JSON list of C-alpha atoms in Angstrom, two decimals:
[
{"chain": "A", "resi": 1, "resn": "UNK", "atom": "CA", "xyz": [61.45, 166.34, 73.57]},
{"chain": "A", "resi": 2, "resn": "UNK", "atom": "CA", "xyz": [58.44, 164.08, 74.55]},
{"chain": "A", "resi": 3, "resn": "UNK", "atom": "CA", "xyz": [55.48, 165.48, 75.70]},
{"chain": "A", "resi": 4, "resn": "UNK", "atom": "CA", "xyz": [53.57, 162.71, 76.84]},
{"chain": "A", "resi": 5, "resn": "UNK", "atom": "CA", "xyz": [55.36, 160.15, 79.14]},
{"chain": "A", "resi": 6, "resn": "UNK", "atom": "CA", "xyz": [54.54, 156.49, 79.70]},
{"chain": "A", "resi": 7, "resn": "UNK", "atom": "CA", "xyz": [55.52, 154.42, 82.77]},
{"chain": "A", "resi": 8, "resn": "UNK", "atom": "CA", "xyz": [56.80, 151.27, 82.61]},
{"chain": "A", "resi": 9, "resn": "UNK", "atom": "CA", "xyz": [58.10, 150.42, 79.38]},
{"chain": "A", "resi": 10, "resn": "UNK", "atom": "CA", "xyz": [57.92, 146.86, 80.02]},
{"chain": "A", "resi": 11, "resn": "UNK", "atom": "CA", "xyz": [56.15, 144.91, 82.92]},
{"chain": "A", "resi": 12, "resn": "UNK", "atom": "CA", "xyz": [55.57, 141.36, 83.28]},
{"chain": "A", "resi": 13, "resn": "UNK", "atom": "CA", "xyz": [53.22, 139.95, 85.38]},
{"chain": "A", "resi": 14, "resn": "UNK", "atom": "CA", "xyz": [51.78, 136.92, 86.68]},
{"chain": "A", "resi": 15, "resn": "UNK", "atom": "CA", "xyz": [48.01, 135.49, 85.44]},
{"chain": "A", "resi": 16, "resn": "UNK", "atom": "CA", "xyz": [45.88, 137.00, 88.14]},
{"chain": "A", "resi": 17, "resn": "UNK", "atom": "CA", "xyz": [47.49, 139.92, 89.16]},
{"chain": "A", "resi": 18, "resn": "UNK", "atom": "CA", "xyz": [47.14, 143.59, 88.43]},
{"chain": "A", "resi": 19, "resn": "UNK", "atom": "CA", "xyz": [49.17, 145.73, 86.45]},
{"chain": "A", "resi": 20, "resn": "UNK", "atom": "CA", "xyz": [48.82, 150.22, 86.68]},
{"chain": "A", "resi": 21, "resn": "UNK", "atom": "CA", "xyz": [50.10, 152.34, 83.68]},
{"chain": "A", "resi": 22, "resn": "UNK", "atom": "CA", "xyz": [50.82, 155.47, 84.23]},
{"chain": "A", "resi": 23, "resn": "UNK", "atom": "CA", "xyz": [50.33, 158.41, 81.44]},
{"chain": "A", "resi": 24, "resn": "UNK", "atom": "CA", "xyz": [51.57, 161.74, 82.12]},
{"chain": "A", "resi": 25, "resn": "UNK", "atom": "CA", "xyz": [51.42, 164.84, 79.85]},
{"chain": "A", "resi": 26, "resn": "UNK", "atom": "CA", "xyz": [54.29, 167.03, 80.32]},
{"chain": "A", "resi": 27, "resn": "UNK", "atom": "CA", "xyz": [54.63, 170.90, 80.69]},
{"chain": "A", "resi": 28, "resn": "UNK", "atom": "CA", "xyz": [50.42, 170.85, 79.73]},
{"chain": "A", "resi": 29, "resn": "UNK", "atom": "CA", "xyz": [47.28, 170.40, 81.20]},
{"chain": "A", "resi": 30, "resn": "UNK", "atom": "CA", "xyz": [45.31, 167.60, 79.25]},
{"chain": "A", "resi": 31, "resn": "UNK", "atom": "CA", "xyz": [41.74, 167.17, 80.73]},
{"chain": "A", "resi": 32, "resn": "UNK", "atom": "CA", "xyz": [41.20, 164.44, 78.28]},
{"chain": "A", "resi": 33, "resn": "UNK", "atom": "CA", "xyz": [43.51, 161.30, 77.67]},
{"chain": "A", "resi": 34, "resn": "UNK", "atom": "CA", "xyz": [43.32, 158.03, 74.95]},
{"chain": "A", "resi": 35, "resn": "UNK", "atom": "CA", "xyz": [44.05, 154.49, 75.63]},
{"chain": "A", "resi": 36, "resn": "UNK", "atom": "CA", "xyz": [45.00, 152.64, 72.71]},
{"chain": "A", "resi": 37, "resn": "UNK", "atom": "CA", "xyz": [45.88, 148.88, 72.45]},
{"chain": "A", "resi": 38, "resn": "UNK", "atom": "CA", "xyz": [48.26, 147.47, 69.96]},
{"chain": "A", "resi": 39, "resn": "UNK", "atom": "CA", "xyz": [48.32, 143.57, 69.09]},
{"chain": "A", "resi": 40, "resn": "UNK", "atom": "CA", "xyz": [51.99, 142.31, 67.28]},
{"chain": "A", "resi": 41, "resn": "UNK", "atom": "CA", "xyz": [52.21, 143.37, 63.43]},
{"chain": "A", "resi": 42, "resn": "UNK", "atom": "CA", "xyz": [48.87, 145.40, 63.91]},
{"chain": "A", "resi": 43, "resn": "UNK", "atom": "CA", "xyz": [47.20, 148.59, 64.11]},
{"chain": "A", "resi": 44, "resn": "UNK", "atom": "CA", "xyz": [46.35, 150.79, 66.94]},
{"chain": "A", "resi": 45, "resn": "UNK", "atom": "CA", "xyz": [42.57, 150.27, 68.02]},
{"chain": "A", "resi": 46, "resn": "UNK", "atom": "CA", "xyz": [41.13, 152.99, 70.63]},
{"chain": "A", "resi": 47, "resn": "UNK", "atom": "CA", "xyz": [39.70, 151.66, 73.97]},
{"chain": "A", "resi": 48, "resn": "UNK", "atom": "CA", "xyz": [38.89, 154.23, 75.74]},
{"chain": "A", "resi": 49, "resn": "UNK", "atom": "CA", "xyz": [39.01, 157.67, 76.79]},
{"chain": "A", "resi": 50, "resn": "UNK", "atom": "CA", "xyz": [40.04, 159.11, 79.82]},
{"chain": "A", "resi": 51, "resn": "UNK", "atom": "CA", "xyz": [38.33, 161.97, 81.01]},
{"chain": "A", "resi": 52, "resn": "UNK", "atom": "CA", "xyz": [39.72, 164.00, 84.32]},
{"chain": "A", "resi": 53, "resn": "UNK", "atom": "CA", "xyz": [37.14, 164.54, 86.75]},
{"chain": "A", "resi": 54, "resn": "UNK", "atom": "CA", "xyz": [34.80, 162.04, 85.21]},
{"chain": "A", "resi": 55, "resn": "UNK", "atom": "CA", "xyz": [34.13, 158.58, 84.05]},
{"chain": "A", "resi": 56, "resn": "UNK", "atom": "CA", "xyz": [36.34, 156.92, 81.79]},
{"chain": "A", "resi": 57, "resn": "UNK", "atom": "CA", "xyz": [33.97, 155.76, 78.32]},
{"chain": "A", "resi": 58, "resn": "UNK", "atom": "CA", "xyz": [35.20, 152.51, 76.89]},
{"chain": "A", "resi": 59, "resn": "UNK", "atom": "CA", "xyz": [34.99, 151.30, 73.27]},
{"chain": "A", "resi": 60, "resn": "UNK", "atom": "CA", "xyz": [32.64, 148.84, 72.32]},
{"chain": "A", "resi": 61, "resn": "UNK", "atom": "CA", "xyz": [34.00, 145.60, 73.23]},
{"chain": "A", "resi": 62, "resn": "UNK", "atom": "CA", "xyz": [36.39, 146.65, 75.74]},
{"chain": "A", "resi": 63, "resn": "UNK", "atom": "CA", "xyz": [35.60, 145.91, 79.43]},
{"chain": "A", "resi": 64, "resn": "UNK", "atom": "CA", "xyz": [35.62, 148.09, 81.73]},
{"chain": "A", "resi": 65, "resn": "UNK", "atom": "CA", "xyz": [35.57, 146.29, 85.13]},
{"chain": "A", "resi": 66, "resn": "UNK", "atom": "CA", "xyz": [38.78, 144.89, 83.31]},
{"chain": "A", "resi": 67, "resn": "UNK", "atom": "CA", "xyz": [40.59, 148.17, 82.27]},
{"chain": "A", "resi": 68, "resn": "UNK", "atom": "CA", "xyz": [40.44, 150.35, 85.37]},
{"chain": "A", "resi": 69, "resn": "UNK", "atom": "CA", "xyz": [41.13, 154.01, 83.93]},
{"chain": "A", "resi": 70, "resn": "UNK", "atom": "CA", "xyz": [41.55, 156.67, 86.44]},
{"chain": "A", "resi": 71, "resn": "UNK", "atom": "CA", "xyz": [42.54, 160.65, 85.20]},
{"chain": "A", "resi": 72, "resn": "UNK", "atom": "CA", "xyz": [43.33, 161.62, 88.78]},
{"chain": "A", "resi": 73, "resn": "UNK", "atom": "CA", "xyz": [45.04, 165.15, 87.93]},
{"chain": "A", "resi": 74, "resn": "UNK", "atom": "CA", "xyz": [45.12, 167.27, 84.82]},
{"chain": "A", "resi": 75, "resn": "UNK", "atom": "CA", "xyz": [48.43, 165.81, 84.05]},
{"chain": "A", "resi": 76, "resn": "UNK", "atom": "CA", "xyz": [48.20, 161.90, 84.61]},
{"chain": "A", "resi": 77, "resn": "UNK", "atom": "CA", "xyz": [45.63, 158.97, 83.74]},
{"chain": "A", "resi": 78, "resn": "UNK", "atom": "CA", "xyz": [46.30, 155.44, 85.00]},
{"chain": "A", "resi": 79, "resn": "UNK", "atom": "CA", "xyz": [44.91, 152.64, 83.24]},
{"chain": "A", "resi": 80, "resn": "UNK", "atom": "CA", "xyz": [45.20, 149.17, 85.40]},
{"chain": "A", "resi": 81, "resn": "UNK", "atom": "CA", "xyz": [44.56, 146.11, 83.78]},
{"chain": "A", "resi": 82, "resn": "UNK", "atom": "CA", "xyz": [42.74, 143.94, 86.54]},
{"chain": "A", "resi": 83, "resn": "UNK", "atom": "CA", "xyz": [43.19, 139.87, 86.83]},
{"chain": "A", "resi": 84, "resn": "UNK", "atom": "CA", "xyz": [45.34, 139.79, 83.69]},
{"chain": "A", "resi": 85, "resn": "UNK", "atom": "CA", "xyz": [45.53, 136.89, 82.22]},
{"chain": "A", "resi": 86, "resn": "UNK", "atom": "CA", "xyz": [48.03, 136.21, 78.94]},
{"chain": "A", "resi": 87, "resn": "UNK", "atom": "CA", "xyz": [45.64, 136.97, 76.09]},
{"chain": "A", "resi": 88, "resn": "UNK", "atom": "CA", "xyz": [45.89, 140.67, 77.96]},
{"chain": "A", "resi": 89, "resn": "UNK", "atom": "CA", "xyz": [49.23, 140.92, 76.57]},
{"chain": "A", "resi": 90, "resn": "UNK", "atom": "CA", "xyz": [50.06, 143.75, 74.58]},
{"chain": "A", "resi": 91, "resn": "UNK", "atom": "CA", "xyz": [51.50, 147.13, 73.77]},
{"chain": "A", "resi": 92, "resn": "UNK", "atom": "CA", "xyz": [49.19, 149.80, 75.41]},
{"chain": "A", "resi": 93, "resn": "UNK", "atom": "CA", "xyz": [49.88, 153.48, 74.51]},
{"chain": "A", "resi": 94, "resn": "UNK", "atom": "CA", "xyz": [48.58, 156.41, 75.84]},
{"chain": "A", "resi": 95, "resn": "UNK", "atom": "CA", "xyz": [47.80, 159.56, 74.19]},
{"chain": "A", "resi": 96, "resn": "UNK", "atom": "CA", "xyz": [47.13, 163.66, 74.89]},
{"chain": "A", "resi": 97, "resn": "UNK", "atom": "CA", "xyz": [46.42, 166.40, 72.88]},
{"chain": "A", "resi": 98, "resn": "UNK", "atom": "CA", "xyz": [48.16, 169.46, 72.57]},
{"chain": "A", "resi": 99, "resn": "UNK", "atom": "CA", "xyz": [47.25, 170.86, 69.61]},
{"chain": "A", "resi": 100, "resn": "UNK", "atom": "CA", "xyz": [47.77, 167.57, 67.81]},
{"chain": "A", "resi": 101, "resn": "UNK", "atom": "CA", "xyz": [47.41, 164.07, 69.48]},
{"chain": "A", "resi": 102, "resn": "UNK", "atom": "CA", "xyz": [51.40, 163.26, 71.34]},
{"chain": "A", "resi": 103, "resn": "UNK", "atom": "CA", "xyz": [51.82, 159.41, 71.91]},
{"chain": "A", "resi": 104, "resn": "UNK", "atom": "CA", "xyz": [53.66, 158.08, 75.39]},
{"chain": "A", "resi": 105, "resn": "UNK", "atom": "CA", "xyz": [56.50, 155.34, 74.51]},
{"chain": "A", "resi": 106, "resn": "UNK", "atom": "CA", "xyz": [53.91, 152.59, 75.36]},
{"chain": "A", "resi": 107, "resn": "UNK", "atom": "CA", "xyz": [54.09, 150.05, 77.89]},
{"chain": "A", "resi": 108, "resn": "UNK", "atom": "CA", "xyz": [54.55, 146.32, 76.34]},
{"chain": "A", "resi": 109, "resn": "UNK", "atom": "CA", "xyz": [52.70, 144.04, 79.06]},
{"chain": "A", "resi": 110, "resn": "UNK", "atom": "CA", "xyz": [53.60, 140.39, 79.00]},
{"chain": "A", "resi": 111, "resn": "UNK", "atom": "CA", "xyz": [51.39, 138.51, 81.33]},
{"chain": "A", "resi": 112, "resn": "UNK", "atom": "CA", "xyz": [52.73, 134.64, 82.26]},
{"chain": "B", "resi": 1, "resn": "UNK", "atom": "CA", "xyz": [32.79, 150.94, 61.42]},
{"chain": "B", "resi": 2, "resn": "UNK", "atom": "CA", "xyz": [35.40, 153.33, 60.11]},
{"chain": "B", "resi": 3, "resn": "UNK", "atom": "CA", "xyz": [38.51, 151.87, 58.21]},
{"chain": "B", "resi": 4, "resn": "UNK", "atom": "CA", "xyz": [41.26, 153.11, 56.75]},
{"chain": "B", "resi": 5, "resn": "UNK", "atom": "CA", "xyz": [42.87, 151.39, 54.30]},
{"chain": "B", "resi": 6, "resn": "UNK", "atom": "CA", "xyz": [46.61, 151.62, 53.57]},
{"chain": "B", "resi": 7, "resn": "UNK", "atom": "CA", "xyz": [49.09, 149.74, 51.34]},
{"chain": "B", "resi": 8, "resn": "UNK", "atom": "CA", "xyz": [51.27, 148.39, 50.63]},
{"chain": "B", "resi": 9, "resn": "UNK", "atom": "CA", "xyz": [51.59, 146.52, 53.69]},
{"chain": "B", "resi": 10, "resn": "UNK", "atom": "CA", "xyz": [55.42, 146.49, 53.29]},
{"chain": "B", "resi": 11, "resn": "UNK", "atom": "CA", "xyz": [57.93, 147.39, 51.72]},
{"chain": "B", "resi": 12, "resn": "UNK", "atom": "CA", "xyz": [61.77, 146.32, 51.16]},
{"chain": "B", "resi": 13, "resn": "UNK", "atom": "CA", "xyz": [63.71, 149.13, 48.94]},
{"chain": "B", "resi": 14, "resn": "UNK", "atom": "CA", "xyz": [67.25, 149.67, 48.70]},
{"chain": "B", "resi": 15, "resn": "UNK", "atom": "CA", "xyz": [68.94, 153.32, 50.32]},
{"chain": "B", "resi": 16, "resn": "UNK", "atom": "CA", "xyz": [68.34, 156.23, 47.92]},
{"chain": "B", "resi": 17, "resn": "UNK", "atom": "CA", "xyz": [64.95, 154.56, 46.47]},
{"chain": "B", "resi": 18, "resn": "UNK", "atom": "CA", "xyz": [62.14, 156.84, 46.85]},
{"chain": "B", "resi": 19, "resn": "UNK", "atom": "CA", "xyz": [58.90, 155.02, 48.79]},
{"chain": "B", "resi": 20, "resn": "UNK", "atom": "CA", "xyz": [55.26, 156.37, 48.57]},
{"chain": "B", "resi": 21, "resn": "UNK", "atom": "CA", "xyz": [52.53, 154.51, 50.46]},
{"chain": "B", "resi": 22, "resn": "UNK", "atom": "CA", "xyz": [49.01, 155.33, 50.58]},
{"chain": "B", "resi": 23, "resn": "UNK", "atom": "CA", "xyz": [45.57, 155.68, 52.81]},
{"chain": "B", "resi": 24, "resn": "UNK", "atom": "CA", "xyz": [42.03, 155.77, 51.33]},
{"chain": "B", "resi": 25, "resn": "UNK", "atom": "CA", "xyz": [38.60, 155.57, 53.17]},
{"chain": "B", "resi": 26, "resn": "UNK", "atom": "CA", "xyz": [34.97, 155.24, 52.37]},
{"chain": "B", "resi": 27, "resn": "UNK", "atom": "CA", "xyz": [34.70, 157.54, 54.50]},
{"chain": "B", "resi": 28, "resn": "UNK", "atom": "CA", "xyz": [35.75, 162.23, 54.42]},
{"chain": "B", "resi": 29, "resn": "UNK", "atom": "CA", "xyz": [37.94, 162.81, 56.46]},
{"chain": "B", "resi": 30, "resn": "UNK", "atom": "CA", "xyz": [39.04, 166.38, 57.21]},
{"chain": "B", "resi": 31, "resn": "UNK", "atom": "CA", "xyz": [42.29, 165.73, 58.59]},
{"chain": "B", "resi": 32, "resn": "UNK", "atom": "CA", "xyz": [45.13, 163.64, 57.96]},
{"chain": "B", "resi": 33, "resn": "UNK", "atom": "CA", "xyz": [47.51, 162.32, 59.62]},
{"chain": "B", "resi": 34, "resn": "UNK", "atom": "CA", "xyz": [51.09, 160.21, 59.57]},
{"chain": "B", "resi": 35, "resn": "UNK", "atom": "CA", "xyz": [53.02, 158.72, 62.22]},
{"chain": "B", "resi": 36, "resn": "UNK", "atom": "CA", "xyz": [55.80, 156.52, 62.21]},
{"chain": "B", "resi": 37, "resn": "UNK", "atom": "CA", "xyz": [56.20, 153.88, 64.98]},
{"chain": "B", "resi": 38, "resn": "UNK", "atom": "CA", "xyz": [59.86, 152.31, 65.62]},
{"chain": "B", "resi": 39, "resn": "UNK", "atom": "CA", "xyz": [60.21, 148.90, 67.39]},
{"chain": "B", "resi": 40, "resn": "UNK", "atom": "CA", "xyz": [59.09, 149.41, 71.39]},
{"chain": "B", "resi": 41, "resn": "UNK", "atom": "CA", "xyz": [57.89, 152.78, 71.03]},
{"chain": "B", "resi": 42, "resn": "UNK", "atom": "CA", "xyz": [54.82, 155.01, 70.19]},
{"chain": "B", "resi": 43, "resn": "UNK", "atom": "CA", "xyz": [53.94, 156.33, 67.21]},
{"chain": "B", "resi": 44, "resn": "UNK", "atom": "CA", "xyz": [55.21, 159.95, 66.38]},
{"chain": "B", "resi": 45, "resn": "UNK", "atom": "CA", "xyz": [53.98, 162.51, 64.57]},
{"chain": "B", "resi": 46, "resn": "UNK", "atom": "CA", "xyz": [55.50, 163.48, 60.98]},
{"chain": "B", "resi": 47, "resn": "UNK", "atom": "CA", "xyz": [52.83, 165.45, 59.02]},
{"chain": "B", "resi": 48, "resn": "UNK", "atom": "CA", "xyz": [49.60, 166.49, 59.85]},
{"chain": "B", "resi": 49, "resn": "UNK", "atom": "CA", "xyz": [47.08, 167.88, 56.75]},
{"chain": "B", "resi": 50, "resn": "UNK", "atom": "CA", "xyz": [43.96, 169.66, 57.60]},
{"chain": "B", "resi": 51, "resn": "UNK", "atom": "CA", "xyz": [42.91, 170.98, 53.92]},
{"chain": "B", "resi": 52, "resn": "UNK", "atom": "CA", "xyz": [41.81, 168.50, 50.34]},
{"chain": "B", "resi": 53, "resn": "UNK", "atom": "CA", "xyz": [44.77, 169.19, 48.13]},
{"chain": "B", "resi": 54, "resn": "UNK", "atom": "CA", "xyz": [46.93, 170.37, 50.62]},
{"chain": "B", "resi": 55, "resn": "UNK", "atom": "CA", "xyz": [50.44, 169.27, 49.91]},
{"chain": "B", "resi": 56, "resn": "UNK", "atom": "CA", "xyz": [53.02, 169.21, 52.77]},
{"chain": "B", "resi": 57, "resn": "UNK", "atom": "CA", "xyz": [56.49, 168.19, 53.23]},
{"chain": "B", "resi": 58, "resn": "UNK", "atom": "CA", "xyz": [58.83, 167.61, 56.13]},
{"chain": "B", "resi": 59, "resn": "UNK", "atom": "CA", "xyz": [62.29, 167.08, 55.16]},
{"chain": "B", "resi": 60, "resn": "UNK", "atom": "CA", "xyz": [62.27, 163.89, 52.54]},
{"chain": "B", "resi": 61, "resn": "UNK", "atom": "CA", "xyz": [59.05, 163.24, 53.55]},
{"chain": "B", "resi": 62, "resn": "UNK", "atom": "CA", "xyz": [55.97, 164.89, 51.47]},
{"chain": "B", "resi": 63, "resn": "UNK", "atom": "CA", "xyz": [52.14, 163.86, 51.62]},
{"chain": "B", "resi": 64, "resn": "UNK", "atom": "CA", "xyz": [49.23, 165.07, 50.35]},
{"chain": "B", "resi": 65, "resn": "UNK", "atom": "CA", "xyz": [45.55, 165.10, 51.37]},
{"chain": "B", "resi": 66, "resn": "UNK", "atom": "CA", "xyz": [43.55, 163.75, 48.61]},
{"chain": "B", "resi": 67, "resn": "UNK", "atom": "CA", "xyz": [40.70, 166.11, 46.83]},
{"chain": "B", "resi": 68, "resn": "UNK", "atom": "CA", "xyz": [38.01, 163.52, 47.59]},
{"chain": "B", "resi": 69, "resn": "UNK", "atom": "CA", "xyz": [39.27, 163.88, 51.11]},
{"chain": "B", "resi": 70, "resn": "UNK", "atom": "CA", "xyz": [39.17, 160.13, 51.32]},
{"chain": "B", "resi": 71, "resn": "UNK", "atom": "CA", "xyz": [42.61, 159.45, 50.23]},
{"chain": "B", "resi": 72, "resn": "UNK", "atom": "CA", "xyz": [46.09, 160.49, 50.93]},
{"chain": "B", "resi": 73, "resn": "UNK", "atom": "CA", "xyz": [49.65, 159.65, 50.12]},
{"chain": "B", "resi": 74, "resn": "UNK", "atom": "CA", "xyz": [53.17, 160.03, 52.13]},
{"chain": "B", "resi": 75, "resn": "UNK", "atom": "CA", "xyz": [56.25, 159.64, 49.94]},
{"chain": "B", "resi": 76, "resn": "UNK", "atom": "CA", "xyz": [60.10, 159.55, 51.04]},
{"chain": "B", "resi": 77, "resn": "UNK", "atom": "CA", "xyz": [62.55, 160.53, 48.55]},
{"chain": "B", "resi": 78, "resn": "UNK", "atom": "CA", "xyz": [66.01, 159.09, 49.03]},
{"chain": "B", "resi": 79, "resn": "UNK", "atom": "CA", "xyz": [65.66, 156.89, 51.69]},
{"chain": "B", "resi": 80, "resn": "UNK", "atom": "CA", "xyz": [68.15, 156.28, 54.19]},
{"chain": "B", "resi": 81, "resn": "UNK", "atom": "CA", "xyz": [68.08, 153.19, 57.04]},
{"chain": "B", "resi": 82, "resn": "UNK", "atom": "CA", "xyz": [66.88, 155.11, 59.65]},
{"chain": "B", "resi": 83, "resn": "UNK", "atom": "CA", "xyz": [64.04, 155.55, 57.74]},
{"chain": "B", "resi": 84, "resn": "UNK", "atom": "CA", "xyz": [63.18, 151.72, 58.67]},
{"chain": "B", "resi": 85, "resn": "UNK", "atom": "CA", "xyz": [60.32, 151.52, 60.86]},
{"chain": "B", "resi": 86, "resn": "UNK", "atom": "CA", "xyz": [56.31, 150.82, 60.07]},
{"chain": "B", "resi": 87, "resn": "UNK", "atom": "CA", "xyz": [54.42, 154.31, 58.73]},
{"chain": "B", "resi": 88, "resn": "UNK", "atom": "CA", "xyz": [50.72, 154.94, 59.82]},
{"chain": "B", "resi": 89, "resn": "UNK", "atom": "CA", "xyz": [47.85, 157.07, 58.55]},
{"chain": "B", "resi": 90, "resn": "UNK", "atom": "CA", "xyz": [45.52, 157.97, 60.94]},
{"chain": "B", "resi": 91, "resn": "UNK", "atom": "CA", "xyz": [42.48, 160.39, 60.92]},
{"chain": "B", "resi": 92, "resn": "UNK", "atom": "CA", "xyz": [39.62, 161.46, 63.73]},
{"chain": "B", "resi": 93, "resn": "UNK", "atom": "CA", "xyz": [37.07, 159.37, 63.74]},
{"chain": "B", "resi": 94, "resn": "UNK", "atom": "CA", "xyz": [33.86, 161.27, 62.89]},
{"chain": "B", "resi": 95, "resn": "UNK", "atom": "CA", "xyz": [32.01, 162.45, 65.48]},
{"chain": "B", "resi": 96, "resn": "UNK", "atom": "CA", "xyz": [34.42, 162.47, 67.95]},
{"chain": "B", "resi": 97, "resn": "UNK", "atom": "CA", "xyz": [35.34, 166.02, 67.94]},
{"chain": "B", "resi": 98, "resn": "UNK", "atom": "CA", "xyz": [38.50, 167.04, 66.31]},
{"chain": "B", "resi": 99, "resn": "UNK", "atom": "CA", "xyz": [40.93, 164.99, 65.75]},
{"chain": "B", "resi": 100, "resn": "UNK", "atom": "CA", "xyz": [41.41, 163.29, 69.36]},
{"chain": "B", "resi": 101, "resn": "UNK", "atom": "CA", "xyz": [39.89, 159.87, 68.43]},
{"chain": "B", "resi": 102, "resn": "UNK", "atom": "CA", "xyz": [41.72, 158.34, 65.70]},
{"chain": "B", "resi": 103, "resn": "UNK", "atom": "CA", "xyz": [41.09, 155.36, 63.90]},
{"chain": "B", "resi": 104, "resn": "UNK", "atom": "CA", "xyz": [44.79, 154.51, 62.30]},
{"chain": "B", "resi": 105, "resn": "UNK", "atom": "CA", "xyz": [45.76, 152.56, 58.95]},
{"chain": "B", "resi": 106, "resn": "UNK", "atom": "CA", "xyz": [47.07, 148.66, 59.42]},
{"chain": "B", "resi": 107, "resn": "UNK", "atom": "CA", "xyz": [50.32, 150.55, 58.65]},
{"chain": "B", "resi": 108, "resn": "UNK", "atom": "CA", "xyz": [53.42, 150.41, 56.25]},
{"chain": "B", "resi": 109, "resn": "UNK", "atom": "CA", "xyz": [56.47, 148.10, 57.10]},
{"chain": "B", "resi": 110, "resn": "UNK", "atom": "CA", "xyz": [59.51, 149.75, 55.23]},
{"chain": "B", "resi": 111, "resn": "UNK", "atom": "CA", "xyz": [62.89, 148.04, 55.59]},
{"chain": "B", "resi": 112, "resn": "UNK", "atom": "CA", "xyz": [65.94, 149.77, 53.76]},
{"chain": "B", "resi": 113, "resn": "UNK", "atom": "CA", "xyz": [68.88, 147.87, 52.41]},
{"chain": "B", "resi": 114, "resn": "UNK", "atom": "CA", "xyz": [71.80, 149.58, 52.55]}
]
């Protein structure tokens, strides 16, 4: 079964507005999290990693004051993408490691 | 920066054909890694290869972590349509301590006729 759950699956929002992602690792402790962004037809790139009890470090390139990541607990990091606008749009998936890197579902955020 | 690069970009075989894609980097690696990804979803693990040479297999599926340790290859023998889906290699990025940060291939559409 999964070991890494991703809430929502889908959310669609309006320009402006702020959108949370939730990432939970299940049945395991994960002290450190990845946020990965995935354009249509393309790749996975890294932007950031989440880091419980501790600041978030963000790829070069990717905002920060726009991509809110918070790892609250040992089991759950948030990422909230702040005043999104359409170009924001995208699949976002989370990651933990347990041994190996688990992926959540990902979250496919349409912003109108 | 790192890249990984991996080919062919897609691929449209008929059931029962065999399929073998590939990764190479400028770059050692010592691990690699490849996931599949189906539509809406995120990526999942199918083999993981930590040694140059090593040759693993899971099921149909068999890769191989090149010598050089900048290359390595995933084949599927007899495909079947659930195989459809796009195929990633992935490795940690160096530096970033194990294989937590990975930097991931542009991927493998496969699409299988019946």
């Amino acid at each position: 079964g999964a070991v890494v759950s991703q809430h929502p699956s889908r959310v669609i929002c309006k320009s402006g507005t702020s959108v949370k992602i939730e990432c939970r690792s299940l049945d395991f402790q994960a002290t450190t999290m990845f946020w990965y962004r995935q354009f249509p037809k393309q790749s996975l790139m890294l932007m950031a990693t989440s880091n419980e009890g501790s600041k978030a470090t963000y790829e070069q390139g990717v905002e920060k004051d726009k991509f809110l990541i918070n790892h609250a607990s040992l089991t759950l990091s948030t990422l909230t993408v702040t005043s999104a606008h359409p170009e924001d749009s995208s699949f976002y998936i989370c990651s933990a490691v347990r041994g190996e890197a688990f992926f959540g579902q990902g979250t496919r955020l349409t912003v109108v | 920066g790192q890249q990984l690069n991996q080919s062919p970009q897609s691929m449209f075989i008929q059931e029962g054909e065999d399929v073998s894609m590939n990764c190479t980097s400028s770059s050692i690696f010592n691990t690699w890694l490849w996931y599949k990804q189906e539509p809406g979803e995120g990526p999942v693990l199918l083999i993981a290869l930590y040694k140059a040479g090593e040759l693993t297999s899971n099921g149909r599926l068999t890769a191989q972590f090149g010598i050089t340790r900048k290359d390595s290859f995933l084949n599927i023998s007899a495909s079947i349509p659930s195989d459809v889906g796009i195929y990633f290699c992935a490795g940690p990025r160096p530096g970033s301590g194990g294989y937590n940060k990975l930097i991931f291939g542009a991927g493998t559409r496969l699409a299988v006729h019946p």
